Amino acid sequence: MLVDSPPEQRAETAPAPPTRRAIRALGLLVSVVILMLVALASIAIGAKELPLDQVWHGLFHDTGTYGDVVVGERLSRTALGLLAGAALGLSGAVLQALTRNPLADPGLLGINAGASAAVVTAITYFGVTTLNGYVWFAFFGAAAVGALVWFLGGSRGATPVRLALAGTATSAALYGYLQAVMITDGAALNKWRFWTVGSLAAANDSTIVQVLPFLAGGTLLALGLARPLNAVAMGDDTARALGANLGRTRALSMLAAVVLCGAATAACGPIAFVGLMVPHVVRSFTGPDLRWILPYATILSPVLLLGADVVGRIVARPSELQVGIVTAIIGGPVFILLVRRRRTAQL
């Protein structure tokens, strides 16, 4: 004869509901699987159609056939998309926490403008014509403007408002310089116009090798700042009460964002909405904890970038749309929807 156990015992023996931490960890694992699937799609799908057997052969055999060459190009393109996407998403999340502004992205602090101005300068005055030459000019331009904005914003005494104002003013001045140069130099305009659209099409092993150390170092630095940035995001007084070093945290966060965004922009050109939109989406299901936002943004941003790149190859065959155009087309309406939902939730 079966006897029911008392309610207290049943409550003790019943399986505990999954914790929020376990759910977030599971979501992170699912995100990694999605990223792997999108990366495989980026290798298998292109503007030029290839049967899957040729793609497979190109991945594991090197015989110099047409399929092998195409797959080799797609591998480099996919690798750069993974690196640049992670860098853009992570830098956007860091900047939003640093400035306490959910609309912050690399453009807010003048990083994109600095890279663009440096590329135009390289084309016009130094005769640089290749992507490998642009990379270093763009990276150092972004770094120089990042340092200038940090100085104008008050250095260790910088506040979110000062940084945003300094970035906006610097960007306006640099874009004025860009317009002046391009009006007087049609050749520079044509070359710069292709770079500034934002593309993965010119990816090669050399470019990846050049930017990889910066992207790896910036990623490690940004992920290591999750705890102090959590304190900074709650306000200066609260951060001080929690023992956070505001000056050091802001300086290191600015450094991480400049290194990540500068390297990604140098390699691919300025790509909009990735660093702005992905942290918004991530924050909607992780909450405000940057210990989860930063890893999720690192994984899901390449999903958006590579997915947009694949869409661009398909919709315009046998040509293709540059990934910067596709992210803008997708990102605009999606971002408006996110803002409207956020406003409705606040009401």
CSV table of C-alpha atoms in Angstrom, one decimal:
chain,number,residue,atom,x,y,z
A,1,MET,CA,0.0,0.0,0.0
A,2,LEU,CA,1.4,3.4,-1.0
A,3,VAL,CA,1.3,6.2,1.5
A,4,ASP,CA,1.6,9.8,0.4
A,5,SER,CA,4.5,11.6,1.9
A,6,PRO,CA,3.8,14.8,3.9
A,7,PRO,CA,3.7,18.1,1.9
A,8,GLU,CA,6.9,19.3,3.6
A,9,GLN,CA,8.8,16.2,2.5
A,10,ARG,CA,7.5,16.5,-1.0
A,11,ALA,CA,8.6,20.1,-1.1
A,12,GLU,CA,12.1,19.0,0.0
A,13,THR,CA,12.5,16.2,-2.5
A,14,ALA,CA,11.0,18.0,-5.5
A,15,PRO,CA,13.6,19.2,-8.0
A,16,ALA,CA,14.6,22.8,-7.6
A,17,PRO,CA,13.6,25.2,-10.4
A,18,PRO,CA,16.4,26.3,-12.6
A,19,THR,CA,18.2,29.4,-11.4
A,20,ARG,CA,18.5,32.5,-13.4
A,21,ARG,CA,22.3,31.9,-13.6
A,22,ALA,CA,21.7,28.4,-15.1
A,23,ILE,CA,19.3,29.8,-17.6
A,24,ARG,CA,21.8,32.5,-18.7
A,25,ALA,CA,24.5,30.0,-19.0
A,26,LEU,CA,22.3,27.8,-21.1
A,27,GLY,CA,21.5,30.8,-23.3
A,28,LEU,CA,25.2,31.5,-23.7
A,29,LEU,CA,25.7,27.9,-24.9
A,30,VAL,CA,22.8,28.2,-27.3
A,31,SER,CA,24.3,31.5,-28.6
A,32,VAL,CA,27.6,29.7,-29.3
A,33,VAL,CA,25.8,27.0,-31.3
A,34,ILE,CA,23.9,29.7,-33.3
A,35,LEU,CA,27.2,31.5,-34.0
A,36,MET,CA,28.8,28.2,-35.3
A,37,LEU,CA,25.8,27.7,-37.6
A,38,VAL,CA,26.0,31.2,-39.0
A,39,ALA,CA,29.8,30.8,-39.5
A,40,LEU,CA,29.2,27.6,-41.5
A,41,ALA,CA,26.6,29.4,-43.6
A,42,SER,CA,29.1,32.2,-44.3
A,43,ILE,CA,31.5,29.6,-45.6
A,44,ALA,CA,28.9,27.6,-47.6
A,45,ILE,CA,26.9,30.5,-49.1
A,46,GLY,CA,28.3,33.2,-51.4
A,47,ALA,CA,27.5,35.5,-54.3
A,48,LYS,CA,28.8,32.7,-56.5
A,49,GLU,CA,27.0,29.5,-56.0
A,50,LEU,CA,29.0,26.4,-55.2
A,51,PRO,CA,27.7,22.8,-54.5
A,52,LEU,CA,28.2,21.7,-51.0
A,53,ASP,CA,30.6,18.9,-52.1
A,54,GLN,CA,32.9,21.6,-53.6
A,55,VAL,CA,32.7,23.6,-50.4
A,56,TRP,CA,33.6,20.5,-48.4
A,57,HIS,CA,36.5,19.7,-50.8
A,58,GLY,CA,37.7,23.3,-50.6
A,59,LEU,CA,37.8,23.2,-46.8
A,60,PHE,CA,39.9,20.0,-46.5
A,61,HIS,CA,41.9,19.8,-49.7
A,62,ASP,CA,44.2,22.3,-51.3
A,63,THR,CA,44.5,21.5,-55.0
A,64,GLY,CA,44.2,25.0,-56.4
A,65,THR,CA,40.8,24.5,-58.0
A,66,TYR,CA,38.3,27.3,-58.4
A,67,GLY,CA,36.2,26.0,-55.5
A,68,ASP,CA,39.2,25.9,-53.2
A,69,VAL,CA,40.1,29.5,-54.0
A,70,VAL,CA,36.5,30.7,-53.4
A,71,VAL,CA,36.3,28.8,-50.1
A,72,GLY,CA,39.7,30.1,-49.0
A,73,GLU,CA,38.4,33.7,-49.6
A,74,ARG,CA,35.2,32.9,-47.6
A,75,LEU,CA,37.2,31.5,-44.7
A,76,SER,CA,39.2,34.8,-44.4
A,77,ARG,CA,36.0,36.7,-44.7
A,78,THR,CA,34.2,34.7,-42.1
A,79,ALA,CA,37.2,34.9,-39.7
A,80,LEU,CA,37.3,38.7,-40.0
A,81,GLY,CA,33.5,38.9,-39.5
A,82,LEU,CA,33.8,36.9,-36.3
A,83,LEU,CA,36.5,39.1,-35.0
A,84,ALA,CA,35.1,42.4,-36.1
A,85,GLY,CA,31.6,41.6,-35.0
A,86,ALA,CA,32.7,40.6,-31.5
A,87,ALA,CA,34.8,43.8,-31.2
A,88,LEU,CA,32.0,46.1,-32.3
A,89,GLY,CA,29.4,44.5,-30.0
A,90,LEU,CA,31.8,44.4,-27.0
A,91,SER,CA,32.9,48.0,-27.6
A,92,GLY,CA,29.3,49.2,-27.9
A,93,ALA,CA,28.4,47.5,-24.6
A,94,VAL,CA,31.4,49.0,-22.8
A,95,LEU,CA,30.6,52.5,-24.1
A,96,GLN,CA,27.0,52.3,-23.1
A,97,ALA,CA,28.0,51.3,-19.6
A,98,LEU,CA,30.8,53.9,-19.5
A,99,THR,CA,28.6,56.8,-20.6
A,100,ARG,CA,25.4,55.5,-18.9
A,101,ASN,CA,23.8,56.2,-22.3
A,102,PRO,CA,21.8,53.3,-24.0
A,103,LEU,CA,22.3,55.1,-27.3
A,104,ALA,CA,26.0,55.2,-27.1
A,105,ASP,CA,28.1,53.6,-29.8
A,106,PRO,CA,31.6,54.1,-31.2
A,107,GLY,CA,30.4,57.0,-33.3
A,108,LEU,CA,29.4,59.0,-30.2
A,109,LEU,CA,33.0,59.4,-29.1
A,110,GLY,CA,34.4,60.2,-32.5
A,111,ILE,CA,36.2,56.9,-33.0
A,112,ASN,CA,34.7,56.3,-36.5
A,113,ALA,CA,35.3,59.9,-37.5
A,114,GLY,CA,39.0,59.6,-36.5
A,115,ALA,CA,39.5,56.4,-38.5
A,116,SER,CA,37.7,57.9,-41.5
A,117,ALA,CA,39.8,61.1,-41.4
A,118,ALA,CA,43.0,59.1,-41.2
A,119,VAL,CA,42.1,57.0,-44.2
A,120,VAL,CA,41.3,60.1,-46.3
A,121,THR,CA,44.6,61.6,-45.2
A,122,ALA,CA,46.4,58.4,-46.2
A,123,ILE,CA,44.8,58.4,-49.6
A,124,THR,CA,45.2,62.1,-50.4
A,125,TYR,CA,48.6,62.9,-49.0
A,126,PHE,CA,50.5,59.6,-48.7
A,127,GLY,CA,49.2,57.8,-51.8
A,128,VAL,CA,48.0,54.7,-49.9
A,129,THR,CA,45.8,52.6,-52.1
A,130,THR,CA,45.5,49.2,-50.4
A,131,LEU,CA,43.5,47.9,-47.5
A,132,ASN,CA,46.7,46.7,-45.7
A,133,GLY,CA,47.9,50.3,-45.9
A,134,TYR,CA,44.6,51.7,-44.6
A,135,VAL,CA,44.5,49.5,-41.6
A,136,TRP,CA,47.3,51.2,-39.7
A,137,PHE,CA,46.2,54.8,-40.6
A,138,ALA,CA,42.6,54.0,-39.6
A,139,PHE,CA,43.7,52.4,-36.3
A,140,PHE,CA,46.0,55.2,-35.2
A,141,GLY,CA,43.4,57.8,-36.3
A,142,ALA,CA,40.8,56.1,-34.1
A,143,ALA,CA,43.3,55.8,-31.2
A,144,ALA,CA,44.4,59.5,-31.5
A,145,VAL,CA,40.8,60.8,-31.5
A,146,GLY,CA,39.9,58.5,-28.6
A,147,ALA,CA,42.8,60.0,-26.6
A,148,LEU,CA,41.8,63.5,-27.6
A,149,VAL,CA,38.2,63.0,-26.5
A,150,TRP,CA,39.4,61.5,-23.2
A,151,PHE,CA,41.6,64.6,-22.7
A,152,LEU,CA,38.9,67.1,-23.7
A,153,GLY,CA,36.4,65.2,-21.5
A,154,GLY,CA,38.6,65.8,-18.4
A,155,SER,CA,40.9,62.8,-18.4
A,156,ARG,CA,40.5,61.0,-15.0
A,157,GLY,CA,37.8,63.5,-14.0
A,158,ALA,CA,35.8,62.8,-17.1
A,159,THR,CA,32.1,62.3,-16.8
A,160,PRO,CA,29.6,60.7,-19.2
A,161,VAL,CA,28.3,64.1,-20.3
A,162,ARG,CA,31.7,65.6,-20.9
A,163,LEU,CA,32.8,62.5,-22.9
A,164,ALA,CA,29.7,62.7,-25.1
A,165,LEU,CA,30.1,66.4,-25.7
A,166,ALA,CA,33.8,66.1,-26.5
A,167,GLY,CA,33.1,63.2,-28.9
A,168,THR,CA,30.3,65.0,-30.7
A,169,ALA,CA,32.4,68.2,-31.1
A,170,THR,CA,35.4,66.3,-32.4
A,171,SER,CA,33.3,64.3,-34.8
A,172,ALA,CA,31.8,67.4,-36.3
A,173,ALA,CA,35.2,69.0,-36.8
A,174,LEU,CA,36.6,65.8,-38.4
A,175,TYR,CA,33.7,65.4,-40.8
A,176,GLY,CA,34.1,69.0,-41.8
A,177,TYR,CA,37.8,68.1,-42.7
A,178,LEU,CA,36.6,65.1,-44.6
A,179,GLN,CA,34.2,67.1,-46.7
A,180,ALA,CA,36.8,69.7,-47.5
A,181,VAL,CA,39.3,67.1,-48.7
A,182,MET,CA,36.9,65.1,-50.7
A,183,ILE,CA,35.5,68.1,-52.5
A,184,THR,CA,39.0,69.0,-53.7
A,185,ASP,CA,40.1,65.5,-54.5
A,186,GLY,CA,37.8,63.3,-56.6
A,187,ALA,CA,40.1,60.3,-56.5
A,188,ALA,CA,40.2,60.3,-52.7
A,189,LEU,CA,36.4,60.5,-52.7
A,190,ASN,CA,36.1,57.4,-54.9
A,191,LYS,CA,38.5,55.3,-52.8
A,192,TRP,CA,37.2,56.5,-49.5
A,193,ARG,CA,33.6,55.9,-50.5
A,194,PHE,CA,34.2,52.2,-50.9
A,195,TRP,CA,36.0,51.8,-47.6
A,196,THR,CA,33.4,53.9,-45.6
A,197,VAL,CA,30.5,51.7,-46.7
A,198,GLY,CA,31.7,48.9,-44.4
A,199,SER,CA,32.6,45.6,-46.0
A,200,LEU,CA,34.1,42.2,-45.3
A,201,ALA,CA,34.7,41.5,-49.0
A,202,ALA,CA,38.4,42.6,-49.0
A,203,ALA,CA,39.3,40.4,-46.0
A,204,ASN,CA,42.6,38.6,-46.2
A,205,ASP,CA,45.0,36.7,-43.9
A,206,SER,CA,47.4,39.7,-43.7
A,207,THR,CA,44.7,42.1,-42.5
A,208,ILE,CA,43.5,39.5,-39.9
A,209,VAL,CA,47.1,39.0,-38.6
A,210,GLN,CA,47.6,42.8,-38.3
A,211,VAL,CA,44.5,43.4,-36.2
A,212,LEU,CA,44.3,40.2,-34.2
A,213,PRO,CA,46.6,41.2,-31.4
A,214,PHE,CA,44.7,44.4,-30.8
A,215,LEU,CA,41.3,42.6,-30.9
A,216,ALA,CA,42.5,39.9,-28.5
A,217,GLY,CA,44.0,42.4,-26.0
A,218,GLY,CA,41.0,44.7,-26.2
A,219,THR,CA,38.6,41.7,-25.6
A,220,LEU,CA,40.4,40.5,-22.6
A,221,LEU,CA,40.6,44.0,-21.1
A,222,ALA,CA,36.9,44.7,-21.7
A,223,LEU,CA,35.7,41.4,-20.2
A,224,GLY,CA,37.9,42.0,-17.2
A,225,LEU,CA,36.1,45.3,-16.6
A,226,ALA,CA,32.7,43.8,-16.1
A,227,ARG,CA,32.6,44.1,-12.3
A,228,PRO,CA,33.9,47.7,-12.0
A,229,LEU,CA,31.7,48.8,-14.9
A,230,ASN,CA,28.7,47.4,-13.0
A,231,ALA,CA,29.5,49.8,-10.2
A,232,VAL,CA,30.1,52.8,-12.5
A,233,ALA,CA,26.8,52.2,-14.3
A,234,MET,CA,25.0,52.8,-11.0
A,235,GLY,CA,26.3,56.3,-10.6
A,236,ASP,CA,29.5,57.9,-9.3
A,237,ASP,CA,28.4,58.1,-5.6
A,238,THR,CA,27.3,54.5,-5.5
A,239,ALA,CA,30.5,53.4,-7.4
A,240,ARG,CA,32.7,55.2,-4.8
A,241,ALA,CA,30.7,53.6,-2.0
A,242,LEU,CA,31.3,50.2,-3.5
A,243,GLY,CA,35.1,50.9,-3.6
A,244,ALA,CA,35.4,51.3,-7.4
A,245,ASN,CA,38.2,53.5,-8.8
A,246,LEU,CA,36.3,55.7,-11.2
A,247,GLY,CA,39.3,57.3,-12.9
A,248,ARG,CA,41.0,54.0,-13.6
A,249,THR,CA,37.8,52.2,-14.6
A,250,ARG,CA,36.9,54.9,-17.1
A,251,ALA,CA,40.4,55.1,-18.5
A,252,LEU,CA,40.7,51.4,-19.1
A,253,SER,CA,37.1,51.2,-20.5
A,254,MET,CA,37.9,54.0,-22.9
A,255,LEU,CA,41.1,52.2,-23.9
A,256,ALA,CA,39.3,48.9,-24.5
A,257,ALA,CA,36.6,50.5,-26.6
A,258,VAL,CA,39.1,52.5,-28.7
A,259,VAL,CA,41.3,49.5,-29.3
A,260,LEU,CA,38.4,47.2,-30.2
A,261,CYS,CA,36.4,49.6,-32.4
A,262,GLY,CA,39.6,51.1,-33.9
A,263,ALA,CA,40.9,47.8,-35.0
A,264,ALA,CA,37.5,46.6,-36.4
A,265,THR,CA,36.9,49.8,-38.2
A,266,ALA,CA,40.4,49.8,-39.7
A,267,ALA,CA,39.9,46.3,-41.1
A,268,CYS,CA,36.3,46.6,-42.3
A,269,GLY,CA,35.4,50.3,-42.5
A,270,PRO,CA,32.7,51.9,-40.2
A,271,ILE,CA,29.8,49.5,-39.8
A,272,ALA,CA,26.7,50.9,-38.1
A,273,PHE,CA,24.2,49.5,-35.6
A,274,VAL,CA,26.1,46.4,-34.5
A,275,GLY,CA,27.6,48.0,-31.4
A,276,LEU,CA,24.4,49.9,-30.8
A,277,MET,CA,21.7,47.3,-31.3
A,278,VAL,CA,23.2,44.0,-30.0
A,279,PRO,CA,23.8,45.3,-26.4
A,280,HIS,CA,20.2,46.5,-26.4
A,281,VAL,CA,18.8,43.1,-27.4
A,282,VAL,CA,21.1,41.4,-24.9
A,283,ARG,CA,20.2,43.6,-22.0
A,284,SER,CA,16.5,42.8,-22.6
A,285,PHE,CA,17.0,39.2,-21.4
A,286,THR,CA,20.2,39.4,-19.2
A,287,GLY,CA,19.3,42.4,-17.2
A,288,PRO,CA,21.8,45.1,-16.4
A,289,ASP,CA,24.6,42.8,-15.2
A,290,LEU,CA,27.6,43.4,-17.4
A,291,ARG,CA,29.1,40.1,-16.4
A,292,TRP,CA,26.5,38.6,-18.7
A,293,ILE,CA,26.0,41.4,-21.1
A,294,LEU,CA,29.6,41.5,-22.3
A,295,PRO,CA,29.9,37.8,-23.1
A,296,TYR,CA,26.6,37.7,-24.8
A,297,ALA,CA,27.4,40.8,-26.9
A,298,THR,CA,30.8,39.2,-27.8
A,299,ILE,CA,29.0,36.1,-29.2
A,300,LEU,CA,25.8,37.5,-30.7
A,301,SER,CA,27.3,40.5,-32.5
A,302,PRO,CA,29.2,38.3,-35.0
A,303,VAL,CA,25.9,36.5,-35.5
A,304,LEU,CA,24.4,39.8,-36.7
A,305,LEU,CA,27.4,40.8,-38.7
A,306,LEU,CA,27.9,37.5,-40.5
A,307,GLY,CA,24.2,37.0,-41.0
A,308,ALA,CA,23.9,40.4,-42.6
A,309,ASP,CA,26.9,39.6,-44.8
A,310,VAL,CA,25.3,36.3,-46.0
A,311,VAL,CA,22.0,38.2,-46.7
A,312,GLY,CA,24.0,40.7,-48.8
A,313,ARG,CA,25.5,38.0,-50.9
A,314,ILE,CA,22.2,36.3,-51.6
A,315,VAL,CA,19.9,39.2,-52.4
A,316,ALA,CA,22.1,40.8,-55.0
A,317,ARG,CA,23.5,37.8,-56.9
A,318,PRO,CA,25.7,37.6,-58.9
A,319,SER,CA,26.9,40.8,-57.2
A,320,GLU,CA,26.5,41.6,-53.5
A,321,LEU,CA,25.4,44.3,-51.0
A,322,GLN,CA,28.1,45.4,-48.6
A,323,VAL,CA,27.5,44.3,-45.0
A,324,GLY,CA,27.5,47.9,-43.8
A,325,ILE,CA,24.4,48.6,-46.0
A,326,VAL,CA,22.6,45.5,-44.8
A,327,THR,CA,23.2,46.2,-41.1
A,328,ALA,CA,21.8,49.7,-41.7
A,329,ILE,CA,18.7,48.4,-43.5
A,330,ILE,CA,18.1,45.8,-40.8
A,331,GLY,CA,19.2,47.9,-37.9
A,332,GLY,CA,17.2,51.0,-38.5
A,333,PRO,CA,13.7,49.4,-38.2
A,334,VAL,CA,14.7,47.0,-35.5
A,335,PHE,CA,16.3,49.7,-33.4
A,336,ILE,CA,13.1,51.9,-33.7
A,337,LEU,CA,11.1,48.9,-32.6
A,338,LEU,CA,13.3,48.4,-29.5
A,339,VAL,CA,13.1,52.1,-28.6
A,340,ARG,CA,9.3,52.1,-28.9
A,341,ARG,CA,9.1,48.9,-26.7
A,342,ARG,CA,11.4,50.5,-24.1
A,343,ARG,CA,9.3,53.6,-24.0
A,344,THR,CA,6.0,51.6,-23.7
A,345,ALA,CA,7.5,49.6,-20.9
A,346,GLN,CA,8.5,52.8,-19.0
A,347,LEU,CA,4.9,54.2,-19.4
